[in-house]
Coordinates of C-alpha atoms in Angstrom, one line a residue:
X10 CA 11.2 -17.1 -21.4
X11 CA 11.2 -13.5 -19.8
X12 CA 11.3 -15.2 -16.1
X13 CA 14.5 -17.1 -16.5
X14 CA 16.4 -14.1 -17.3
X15 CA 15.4 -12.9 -13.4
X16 CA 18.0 -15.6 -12.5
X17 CA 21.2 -14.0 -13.8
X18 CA 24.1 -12.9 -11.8
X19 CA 26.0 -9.2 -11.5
X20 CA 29.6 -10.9 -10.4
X21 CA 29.0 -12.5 -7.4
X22 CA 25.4 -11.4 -6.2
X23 CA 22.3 -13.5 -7.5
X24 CA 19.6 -10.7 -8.3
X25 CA 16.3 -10.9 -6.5
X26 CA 13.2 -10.0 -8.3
X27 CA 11.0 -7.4 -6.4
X28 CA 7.1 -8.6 -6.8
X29 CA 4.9 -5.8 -5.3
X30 CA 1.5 -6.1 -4.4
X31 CA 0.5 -2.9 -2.7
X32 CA -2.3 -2.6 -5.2
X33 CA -3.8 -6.4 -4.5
X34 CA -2.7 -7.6 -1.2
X35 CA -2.3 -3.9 -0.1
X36 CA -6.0 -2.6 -0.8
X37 CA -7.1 -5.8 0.6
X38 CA -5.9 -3.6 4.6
X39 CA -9.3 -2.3 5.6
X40 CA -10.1 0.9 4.4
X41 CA -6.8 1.3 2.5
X42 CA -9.2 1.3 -1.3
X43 CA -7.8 3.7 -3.9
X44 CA -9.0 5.1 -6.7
X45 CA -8.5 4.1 -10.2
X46 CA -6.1 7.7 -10.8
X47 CA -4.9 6.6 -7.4
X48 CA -3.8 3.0 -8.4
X49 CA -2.7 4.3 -11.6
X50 CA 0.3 7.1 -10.3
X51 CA 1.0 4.0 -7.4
X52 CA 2.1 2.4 -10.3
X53 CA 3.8 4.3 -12.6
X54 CA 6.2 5.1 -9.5
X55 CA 6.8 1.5 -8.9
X56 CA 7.6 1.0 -12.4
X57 CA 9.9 3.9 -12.4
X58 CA 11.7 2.9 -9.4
X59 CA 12.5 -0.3 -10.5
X60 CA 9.8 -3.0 -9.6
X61 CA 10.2 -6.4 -11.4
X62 CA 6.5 -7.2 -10.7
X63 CA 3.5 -5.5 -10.0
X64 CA 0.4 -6.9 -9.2
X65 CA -2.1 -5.0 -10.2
X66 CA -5.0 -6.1 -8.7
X67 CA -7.5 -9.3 -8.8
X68 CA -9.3 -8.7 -12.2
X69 CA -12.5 -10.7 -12.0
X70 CA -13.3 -8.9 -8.3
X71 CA -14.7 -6.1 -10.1
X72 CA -15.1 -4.4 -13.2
X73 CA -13.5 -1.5 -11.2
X74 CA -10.4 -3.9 -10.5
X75 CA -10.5 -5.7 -13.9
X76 CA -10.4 -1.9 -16.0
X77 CA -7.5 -0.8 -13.1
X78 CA -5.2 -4.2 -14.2
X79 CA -6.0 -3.4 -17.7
X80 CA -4.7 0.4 -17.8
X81 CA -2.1 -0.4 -15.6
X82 CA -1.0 -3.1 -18.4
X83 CA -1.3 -1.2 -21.1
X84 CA 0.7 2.0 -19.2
X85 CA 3.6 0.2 -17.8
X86 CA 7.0 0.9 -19.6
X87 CA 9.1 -1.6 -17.5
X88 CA 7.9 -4.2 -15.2
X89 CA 5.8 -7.4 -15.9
X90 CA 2.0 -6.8 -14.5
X91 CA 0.2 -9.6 -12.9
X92 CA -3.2 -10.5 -12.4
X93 CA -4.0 -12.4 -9.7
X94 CA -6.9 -15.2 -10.4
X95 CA -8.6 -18.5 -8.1
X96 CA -8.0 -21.8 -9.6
X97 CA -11.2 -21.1 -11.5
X98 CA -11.5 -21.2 -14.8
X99 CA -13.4 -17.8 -15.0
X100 CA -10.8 -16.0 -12.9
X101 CA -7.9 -17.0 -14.8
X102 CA -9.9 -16.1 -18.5
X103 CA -10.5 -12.6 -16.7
X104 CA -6.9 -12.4 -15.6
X105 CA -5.3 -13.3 -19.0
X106 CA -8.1 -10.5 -20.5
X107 CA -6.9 -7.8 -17.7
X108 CA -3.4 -8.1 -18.8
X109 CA -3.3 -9.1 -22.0
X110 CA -1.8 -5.4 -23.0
X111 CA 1.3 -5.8 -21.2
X112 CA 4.3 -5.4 -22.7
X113 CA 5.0 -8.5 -20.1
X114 CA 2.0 -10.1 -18.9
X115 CA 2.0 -12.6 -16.1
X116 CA -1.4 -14.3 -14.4
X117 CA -0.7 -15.4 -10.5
X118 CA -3.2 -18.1 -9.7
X119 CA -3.3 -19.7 -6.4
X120 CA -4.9 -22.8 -5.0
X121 CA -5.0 -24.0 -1.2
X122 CA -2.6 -27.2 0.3
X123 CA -2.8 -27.4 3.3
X124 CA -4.9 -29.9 5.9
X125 CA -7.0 -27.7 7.5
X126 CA -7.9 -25.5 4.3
X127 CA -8.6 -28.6 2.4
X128 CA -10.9 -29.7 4.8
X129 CA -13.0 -26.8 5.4
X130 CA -12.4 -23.9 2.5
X131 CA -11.8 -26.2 -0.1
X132 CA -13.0 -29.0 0.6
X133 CA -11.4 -31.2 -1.8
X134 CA -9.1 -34.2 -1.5
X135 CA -5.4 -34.5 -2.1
X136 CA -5.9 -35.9 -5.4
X137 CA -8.9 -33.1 -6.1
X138 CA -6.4 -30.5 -5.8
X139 CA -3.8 -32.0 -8.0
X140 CA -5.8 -32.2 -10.7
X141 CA -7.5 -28.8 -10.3
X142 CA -3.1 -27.8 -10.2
X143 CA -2.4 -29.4 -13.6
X144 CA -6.3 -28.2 -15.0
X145 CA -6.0 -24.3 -14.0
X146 CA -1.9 -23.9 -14.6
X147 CA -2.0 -25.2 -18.2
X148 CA -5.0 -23.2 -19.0
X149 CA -3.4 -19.9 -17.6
X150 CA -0.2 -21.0 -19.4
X151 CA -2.2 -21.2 -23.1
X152 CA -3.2 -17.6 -22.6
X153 CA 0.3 -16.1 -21.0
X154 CA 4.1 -17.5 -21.1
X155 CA 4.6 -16.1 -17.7
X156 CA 2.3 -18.3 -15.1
X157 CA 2.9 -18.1 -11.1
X158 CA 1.2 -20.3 -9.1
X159 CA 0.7 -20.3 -5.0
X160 CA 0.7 -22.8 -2.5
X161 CA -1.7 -21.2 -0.2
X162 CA -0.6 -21.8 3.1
X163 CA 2.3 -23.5 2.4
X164 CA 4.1 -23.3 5.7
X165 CA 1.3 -25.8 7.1
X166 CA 1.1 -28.2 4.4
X167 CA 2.9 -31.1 4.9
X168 CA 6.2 -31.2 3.1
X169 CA 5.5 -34.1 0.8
X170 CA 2.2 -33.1 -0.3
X171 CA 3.8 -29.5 -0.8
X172 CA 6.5 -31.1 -3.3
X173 CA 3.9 -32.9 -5.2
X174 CA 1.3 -29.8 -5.7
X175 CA 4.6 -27.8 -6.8
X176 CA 5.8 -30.7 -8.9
X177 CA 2.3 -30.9 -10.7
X178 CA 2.4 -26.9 -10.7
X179 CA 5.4 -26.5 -13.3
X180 CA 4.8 -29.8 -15.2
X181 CA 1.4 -28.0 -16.0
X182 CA 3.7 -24.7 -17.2
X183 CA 4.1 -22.6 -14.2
X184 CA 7.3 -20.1 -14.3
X185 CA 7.2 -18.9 -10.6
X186 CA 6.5 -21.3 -7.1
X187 CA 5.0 -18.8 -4.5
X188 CA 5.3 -20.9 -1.2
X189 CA 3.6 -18.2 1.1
X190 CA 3.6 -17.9 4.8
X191 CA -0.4 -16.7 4.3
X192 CA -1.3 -16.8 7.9
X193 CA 2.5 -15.2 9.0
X194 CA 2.8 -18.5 11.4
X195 CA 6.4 -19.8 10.1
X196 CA 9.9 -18.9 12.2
X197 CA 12.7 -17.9 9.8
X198 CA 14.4 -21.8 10.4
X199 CA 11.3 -23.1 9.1
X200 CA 10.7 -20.9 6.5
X201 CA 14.2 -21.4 5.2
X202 CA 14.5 -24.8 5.2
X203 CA 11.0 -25.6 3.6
X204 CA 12.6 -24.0 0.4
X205 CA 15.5 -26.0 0.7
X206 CA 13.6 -29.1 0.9
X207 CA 11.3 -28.4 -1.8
X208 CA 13.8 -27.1 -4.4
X209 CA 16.0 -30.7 -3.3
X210 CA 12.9 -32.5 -4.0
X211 CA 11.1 -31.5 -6.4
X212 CA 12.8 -33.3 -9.9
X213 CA 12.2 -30.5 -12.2
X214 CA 12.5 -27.3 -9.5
X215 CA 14.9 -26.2 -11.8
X216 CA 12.7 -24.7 -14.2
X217 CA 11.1 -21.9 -12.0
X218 CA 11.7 -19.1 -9.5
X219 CA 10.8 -19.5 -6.4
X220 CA 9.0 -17.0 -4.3
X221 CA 8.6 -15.8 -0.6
X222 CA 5.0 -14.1 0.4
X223 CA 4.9 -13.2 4.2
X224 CA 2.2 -11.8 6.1
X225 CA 3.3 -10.1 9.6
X226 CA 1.2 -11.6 12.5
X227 CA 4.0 -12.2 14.5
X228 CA 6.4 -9.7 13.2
X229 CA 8.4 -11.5 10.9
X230 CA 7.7 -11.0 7.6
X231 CA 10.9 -9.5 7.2
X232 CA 13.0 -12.0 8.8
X233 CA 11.7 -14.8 7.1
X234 CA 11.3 -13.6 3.6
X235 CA 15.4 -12.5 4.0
X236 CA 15.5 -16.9 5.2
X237 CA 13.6 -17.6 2.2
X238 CA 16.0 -15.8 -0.5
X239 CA 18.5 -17.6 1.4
X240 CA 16.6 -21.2 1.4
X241 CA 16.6 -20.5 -2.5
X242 CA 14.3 -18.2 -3.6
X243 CA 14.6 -15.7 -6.0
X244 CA 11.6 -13.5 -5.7
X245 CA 10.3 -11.3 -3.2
X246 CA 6.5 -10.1 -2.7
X247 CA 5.9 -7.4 -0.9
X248 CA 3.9 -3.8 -0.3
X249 CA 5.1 -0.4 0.3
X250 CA 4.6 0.6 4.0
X251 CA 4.0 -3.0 4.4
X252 CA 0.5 -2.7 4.0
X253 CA -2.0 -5.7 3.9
X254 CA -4.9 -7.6 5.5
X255 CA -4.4 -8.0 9.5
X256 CA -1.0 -7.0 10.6
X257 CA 0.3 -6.5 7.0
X258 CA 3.5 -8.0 4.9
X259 CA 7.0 -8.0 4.3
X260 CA 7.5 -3.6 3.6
X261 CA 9.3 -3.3 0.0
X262 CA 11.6 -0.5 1.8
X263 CA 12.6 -2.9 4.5
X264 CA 13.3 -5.8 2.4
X265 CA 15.5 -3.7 -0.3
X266 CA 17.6 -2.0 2.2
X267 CA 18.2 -4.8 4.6
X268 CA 20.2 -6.4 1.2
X269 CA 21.6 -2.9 0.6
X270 CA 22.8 -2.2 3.6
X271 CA 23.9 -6.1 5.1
X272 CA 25.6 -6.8 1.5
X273 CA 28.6 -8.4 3.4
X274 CA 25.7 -11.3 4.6
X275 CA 23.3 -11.5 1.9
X276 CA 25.1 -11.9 -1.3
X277 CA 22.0 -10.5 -3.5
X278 CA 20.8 -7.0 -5.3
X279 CA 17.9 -5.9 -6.2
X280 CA 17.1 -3.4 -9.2
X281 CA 15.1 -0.8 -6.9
X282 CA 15.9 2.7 -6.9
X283 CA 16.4 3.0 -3.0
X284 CA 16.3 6.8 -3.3
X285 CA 12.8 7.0 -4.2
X286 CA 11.6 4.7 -1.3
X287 CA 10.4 8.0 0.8
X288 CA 8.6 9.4 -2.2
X289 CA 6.6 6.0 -2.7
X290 CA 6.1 5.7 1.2
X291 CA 4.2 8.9 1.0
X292 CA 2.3 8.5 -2.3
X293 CA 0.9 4.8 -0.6
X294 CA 0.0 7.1 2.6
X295 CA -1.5 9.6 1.2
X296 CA -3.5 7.3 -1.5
X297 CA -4.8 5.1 1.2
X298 CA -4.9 7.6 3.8
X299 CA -3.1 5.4 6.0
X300 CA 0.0 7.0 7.7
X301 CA 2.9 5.7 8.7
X302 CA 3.9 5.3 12.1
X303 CA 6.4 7.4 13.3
X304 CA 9.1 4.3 14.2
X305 CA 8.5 3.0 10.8
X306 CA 11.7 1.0 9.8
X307 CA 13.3 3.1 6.9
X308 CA 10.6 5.4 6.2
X309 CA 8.9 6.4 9.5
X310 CA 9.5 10.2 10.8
X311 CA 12.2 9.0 13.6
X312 CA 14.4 6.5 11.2
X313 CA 17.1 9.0 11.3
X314 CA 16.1 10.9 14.1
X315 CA 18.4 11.0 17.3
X316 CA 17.1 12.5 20.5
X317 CA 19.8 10.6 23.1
X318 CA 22.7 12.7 23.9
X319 CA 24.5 9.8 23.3
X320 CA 23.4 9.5 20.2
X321 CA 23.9 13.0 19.2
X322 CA 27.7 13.6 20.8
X323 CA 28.3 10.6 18.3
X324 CA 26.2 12.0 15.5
X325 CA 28.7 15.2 15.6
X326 CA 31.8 13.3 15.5
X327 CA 31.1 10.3 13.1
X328 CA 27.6 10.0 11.7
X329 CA 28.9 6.4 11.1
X330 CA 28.4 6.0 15.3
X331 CA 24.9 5.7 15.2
X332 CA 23.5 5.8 11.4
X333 CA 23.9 2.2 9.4
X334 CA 22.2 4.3 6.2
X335 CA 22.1 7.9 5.0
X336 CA 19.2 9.6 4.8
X337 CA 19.7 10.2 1.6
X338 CA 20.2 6.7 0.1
X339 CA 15.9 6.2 0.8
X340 CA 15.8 9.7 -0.5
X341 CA 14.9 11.5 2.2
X342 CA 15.4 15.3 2.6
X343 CA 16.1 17.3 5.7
X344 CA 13.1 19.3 6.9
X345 CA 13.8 22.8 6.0
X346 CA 12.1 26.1 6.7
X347 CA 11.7 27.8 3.0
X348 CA 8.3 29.2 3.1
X349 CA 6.7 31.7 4.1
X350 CA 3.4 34.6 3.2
X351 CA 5.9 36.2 0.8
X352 CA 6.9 32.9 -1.6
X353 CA 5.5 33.5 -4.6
X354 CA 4.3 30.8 -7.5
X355 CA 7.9 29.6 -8.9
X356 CA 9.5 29.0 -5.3
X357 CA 6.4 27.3 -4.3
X358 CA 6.4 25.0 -7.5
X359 CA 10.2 24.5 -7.3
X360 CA 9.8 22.9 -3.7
X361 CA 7.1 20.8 -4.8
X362 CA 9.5 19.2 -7.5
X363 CA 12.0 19.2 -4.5
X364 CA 9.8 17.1 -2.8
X365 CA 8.5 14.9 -5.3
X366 CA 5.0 16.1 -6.3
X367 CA 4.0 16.4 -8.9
X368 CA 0.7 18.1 -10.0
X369 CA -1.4 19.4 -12.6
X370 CA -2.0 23.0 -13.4
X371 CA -5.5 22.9 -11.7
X372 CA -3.8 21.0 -9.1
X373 CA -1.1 23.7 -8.7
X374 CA -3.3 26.1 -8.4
X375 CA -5.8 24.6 -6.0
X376 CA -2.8 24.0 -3.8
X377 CA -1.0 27.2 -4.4
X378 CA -4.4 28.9 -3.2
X379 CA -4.4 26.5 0.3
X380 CA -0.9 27.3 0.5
X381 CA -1.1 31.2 0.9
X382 CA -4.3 30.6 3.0
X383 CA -1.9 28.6 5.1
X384 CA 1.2 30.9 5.5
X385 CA -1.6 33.6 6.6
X386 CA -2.1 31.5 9.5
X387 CA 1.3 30.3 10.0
X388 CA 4.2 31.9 10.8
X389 CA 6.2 29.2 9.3
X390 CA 5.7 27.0 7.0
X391 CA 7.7 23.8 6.6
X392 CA 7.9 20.5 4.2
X393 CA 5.5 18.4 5.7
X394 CA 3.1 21.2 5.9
X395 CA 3.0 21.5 2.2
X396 CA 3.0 17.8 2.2
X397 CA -0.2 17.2 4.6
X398 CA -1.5 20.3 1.9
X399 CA -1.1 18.8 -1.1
X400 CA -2.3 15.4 0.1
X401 CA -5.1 16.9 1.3
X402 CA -5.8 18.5 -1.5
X403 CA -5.8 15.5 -3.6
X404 CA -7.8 13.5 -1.7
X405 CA -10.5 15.7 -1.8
X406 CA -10.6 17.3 -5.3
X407 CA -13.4 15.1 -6.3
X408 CA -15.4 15.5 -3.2
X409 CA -19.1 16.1 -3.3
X410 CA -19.9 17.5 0.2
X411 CA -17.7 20.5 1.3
X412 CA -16.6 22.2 4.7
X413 CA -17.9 25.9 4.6
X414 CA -17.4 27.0 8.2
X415 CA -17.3 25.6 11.7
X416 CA -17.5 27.6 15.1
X417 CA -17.2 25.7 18.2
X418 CA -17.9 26.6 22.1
X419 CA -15.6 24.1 23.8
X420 CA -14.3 24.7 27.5
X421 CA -14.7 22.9 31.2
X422 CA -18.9 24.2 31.2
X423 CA -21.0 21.9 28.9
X424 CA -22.5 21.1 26.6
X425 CA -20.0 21.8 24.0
X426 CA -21.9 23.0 20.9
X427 CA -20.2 23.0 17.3
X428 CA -22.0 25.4 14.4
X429 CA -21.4 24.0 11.0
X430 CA -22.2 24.5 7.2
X431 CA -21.6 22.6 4.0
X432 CA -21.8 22.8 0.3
X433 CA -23.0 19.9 -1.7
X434 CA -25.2 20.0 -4.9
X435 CA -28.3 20.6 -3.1
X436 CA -26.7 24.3 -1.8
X437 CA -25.0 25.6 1.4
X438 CA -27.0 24.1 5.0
X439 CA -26.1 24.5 8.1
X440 CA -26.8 22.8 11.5
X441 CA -26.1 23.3 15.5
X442 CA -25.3 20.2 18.2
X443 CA -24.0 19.7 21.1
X444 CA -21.7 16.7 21.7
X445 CA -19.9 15.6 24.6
X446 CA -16.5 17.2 24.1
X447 CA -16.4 19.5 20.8
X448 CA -15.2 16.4 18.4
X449 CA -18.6 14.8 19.4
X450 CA -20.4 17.5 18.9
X451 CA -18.7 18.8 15.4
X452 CA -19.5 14.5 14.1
X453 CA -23.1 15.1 15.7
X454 CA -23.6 18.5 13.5
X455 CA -22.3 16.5 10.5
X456 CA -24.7 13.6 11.2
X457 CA -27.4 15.8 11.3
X458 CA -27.2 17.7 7.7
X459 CA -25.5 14.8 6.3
X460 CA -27.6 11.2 7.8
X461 CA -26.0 8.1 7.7
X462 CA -25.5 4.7 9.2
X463 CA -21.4 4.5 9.3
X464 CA -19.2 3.8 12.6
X465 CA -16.6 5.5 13.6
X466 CA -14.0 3.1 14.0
X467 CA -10.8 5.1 14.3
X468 CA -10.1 8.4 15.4
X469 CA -6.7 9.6 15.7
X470 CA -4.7 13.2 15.8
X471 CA -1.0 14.5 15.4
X472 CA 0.9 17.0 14.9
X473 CA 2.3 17.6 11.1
X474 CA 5.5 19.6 12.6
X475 CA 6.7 21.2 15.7
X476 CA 5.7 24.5 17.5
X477 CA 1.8 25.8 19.0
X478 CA 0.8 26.4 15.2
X479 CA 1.0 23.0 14.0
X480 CA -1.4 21.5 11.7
X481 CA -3.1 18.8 13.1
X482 CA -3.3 15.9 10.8
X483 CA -6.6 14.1 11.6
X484 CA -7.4 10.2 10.4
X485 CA -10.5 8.9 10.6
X486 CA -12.1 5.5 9.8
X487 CA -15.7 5.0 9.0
X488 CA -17.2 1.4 8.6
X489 CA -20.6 0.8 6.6
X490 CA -21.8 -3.3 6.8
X491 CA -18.4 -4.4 5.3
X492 CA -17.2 -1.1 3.7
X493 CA -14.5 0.6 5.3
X494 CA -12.9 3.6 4.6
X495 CA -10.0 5.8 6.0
X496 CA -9.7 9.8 5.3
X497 CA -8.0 12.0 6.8
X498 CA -7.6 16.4 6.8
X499 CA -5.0 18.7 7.7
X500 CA -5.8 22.1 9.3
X501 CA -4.2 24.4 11.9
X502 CA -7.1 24.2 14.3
X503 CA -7.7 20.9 15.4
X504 CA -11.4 20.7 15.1
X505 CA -11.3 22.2 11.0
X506 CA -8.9 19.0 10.7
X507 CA -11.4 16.6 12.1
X508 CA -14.3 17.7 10.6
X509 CA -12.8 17.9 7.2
X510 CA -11.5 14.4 8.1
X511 CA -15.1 12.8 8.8
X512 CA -16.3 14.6 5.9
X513 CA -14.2 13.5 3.4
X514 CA -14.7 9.7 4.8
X515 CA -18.4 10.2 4.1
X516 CA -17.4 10.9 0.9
X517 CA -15.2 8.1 -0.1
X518 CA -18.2 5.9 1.1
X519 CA -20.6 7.6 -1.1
X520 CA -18.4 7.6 -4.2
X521 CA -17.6 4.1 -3.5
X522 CA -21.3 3.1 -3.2
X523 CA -22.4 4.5 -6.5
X524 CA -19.4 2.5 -8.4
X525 CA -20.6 -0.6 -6.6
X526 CA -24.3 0.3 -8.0
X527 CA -22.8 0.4 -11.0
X528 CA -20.8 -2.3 -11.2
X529 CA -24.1 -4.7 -10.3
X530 CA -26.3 -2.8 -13.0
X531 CA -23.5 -3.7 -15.3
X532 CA -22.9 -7.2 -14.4
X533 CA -26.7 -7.7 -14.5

């Protein structure tokens, strides 16, 4: 079977499969959803750079989900896609559906173990759950040859329980053991050693790959999914950026360069493409308009920056002093000034394929347009400006509601007052209001010609580059009942940024609502 072929060696090293579940475990971060063209290119870069495994989503959560696993199976060149499914008879038939294009098709399906879930999520006996192990596995296993099954929240199930489920779990046909840290409570000892016990224990342990899932909550998800490879397991999930509910998971970028790098430690390889790690970093940003913060481990803005003049007198004699990786092993390029008013249409598309993007005509020529407009305003222009352009300019393309124009009287005598216009279908409005600061009142002017219910969660500002003519890069969070959704907009003047930030937040909500209508007309 395809999964024992994971388990081969280069020489020396034992390869470690790379399971990534930025678009499951990933979306599930509020206000990180994507779109289905979103989830799609998230995907055809993971499978280009490498990525054993990717799960594609949880199939019988929504038709939305179910059609995104389904493309995504029949699309993929490369890696196996996975569906994840309950231990539910329905969710695993959906599942097997979703992925049953795939030129290698897996379905995940977990069940709980542990005390405290047993007791009040599942609550089922010991025995209950054995037999719902042995039920749901052999039916994923008549539909697919590749079956992974979880322990959910392994690491506070008690150990001999946790060899029996697992025992019961490949007996019934499962491939792949996922013994997740789901609640990111285990130290790296304990994490490591639960492995070891389980693999001695368990009679036929032999006949799967074992797998580490760690969730962040107390900031090591790295560390002990690297003690889990070395407890015994063979498979790594993970998200790009680390993304994921509450604090996140173990980042891809961290765990395939900490092998790369610490090779003399960890005897292991991976078959990721390190230098496309920055290229994936941003396409995860920018598709769930979650940015990454700036002392990001391997992908943040300072990873290879050096401010100390320590640091820098040893930069200039040996860049060995201070820098365990090059820059360019994640693929990242030095910021360069190569813009400018006078770039014309082939320089402008050249530095786009410089930096990754990738876009279609209409695309290219939306952006081309924004970029002139741009280099009108600024004197120079600079990679992450075209960046924060083009990413903007995706995120919005489909937008209903539109910024027209904003003026603002702002300064130490209040009221501040904003004056703003939009374009939707209905025409071109526009509305005065004063706020308390000029933010408030530019959100108070949009709440008035476009009405609405959502909080404003999160609210945050930075600079794209250096200088006084900076964009400002502008994230904001709206939250509707339990709908949450993350935008942001990228503009010179501050206030442009913010307003085009809220706006396009309202309109992720909208378009997200009227797939959810349509979801439960089709259902019903």
């Amino acid at each position: 079977m395809s999964t024992q072929t994971s388990t081969s060696t280069t020489g020396t090293r034992d390869r470690v499969l790379i399971f990534d579940t930025t678009l499951r475990d990933g979306e599930q971060c509020p206000g990180a959803t994507m779109t289905f063209d979103e989830k799609l290119a998230v995907a055809e870069l993971l499978d280009t750079m490498g990525v054993d495994v990717i799960e594609a989503g949880f199939p019988i959560a929504s038709i939305g989900d179910f059609e995104a696993v389904s493309e995504i199976a029949k699309r993929t060149k490369r890696a196996t896609i996975a569906g994840l499914a309950r231990a539910i008879t329905a969710d695993i038939a959906r599942a097997g559906e979703a992925v049953r294009h795939a030129q290698r098709g897996r379905i995940h399906t977990f069940v709980s173990t542990s005390p405290i879930h047993l007791a009040h999520q599942m609550r089922k006996s010991q025995d209950e759950v054995l037999e719902i192990i042995l039920k749901t596995v052999a039916q994923a296993r008549d539909l697919v040859e590749d079956v992974e099954w979880s322990a959910m929240d392994a690491t506070r199930t008690p150990i001999d329980y946790l060899c029996r489920t697992v025992e019961a779990a490949i007996k019934a046909g499962a491939t792949t053991i996922n013994l997740p840290d789901t609640v990111g409570y285990a130290t790296p000892a304990e994490y490591k050693e639960m492995f070891r016990s389980v693999r001695e224990r368990v009679p036929n342990s032999d006949k799967a790959i074992f797998s580490v899932h760690c969730h962040n909550d107390l900031g090591l998800a790295i560390a002990n999914s690297l003690a889990g490879i070395e407890g015994g397991a063979r498979q790594v999930e993970c998200t790009i950026n680390g993304i994921g509910e509450r604090a996140g998971n173990a980042a891809l970028e961290e765990i395939v360069m900490a092998i790369r790098t610490r090779a003399d430690v960890m005897p292991y390889e991976t078959g990721i493409e390190s230098q496309m790690l920055t290229r994936a970093s941003k396409l995860v940003s920018h598709a769930t308009n979650f940015p990454v913060q700036f002392n990001k481990a391997i992908v943040g803005r300072n990873a290879f920056a050096h401010e100390s003049g320590i640091h820098q007198d040893g930069m200039l004699k040996n860049a060995e002093t201070y820098e365990i990786m090059t820059p360019a092993s994640v693929g990242l390029t030095k910021t360069s000034l190569v813009m400018g008013k006078h770039s014309g249409r082939a320089a402008f598309r050249s530095k786009l394929e410089d930096l990754g993007l990738h876009l279609s005509d209409n695309q290219f020529q939306d952006a081309f347009e924004r970029f002139k407009a741009l280099a009108d305003r600024k004197k120079h222009v600079y990679d992450e400006d075209i960046e924060a352009l083009v990413d903007e300019n995706l995120a919005t393309a489909q937008d209903r509601i539109r910024l027209v124009s904003l003026s603002v009287i702002a300064g130490t005598r209040g009221p501040q007052r904003a004056t703003l216009r939009i374009q939707d279908e209905s025409g071109s409005r526009i509305e005065e209001a004063d706020g308390n600061g000029p933010v408030d009142a530019v959100f108070n002017a949009i709440r008035a010609l476009v009405p609405h219910e959502a909080q404003l969660d999160l609210y945050d500002v930075h600079a794209v580059t250096g200088g006084t003519d900076a964009q400002a890069e502008v994230t904001v969070r709206l939250r509707d009942g339990d709908r949450s959704i993350t935008a942001r907009g990228a503009d010179p003047d501050t206030l442009v940024a913010s307003a085009k930030a809220y706006l396009s937040a309202l309109n992720k909500l909208s378009a997200q609502a009227v797939r959810l209508h349509a979801q439960h007309a089709a259902a019903e």
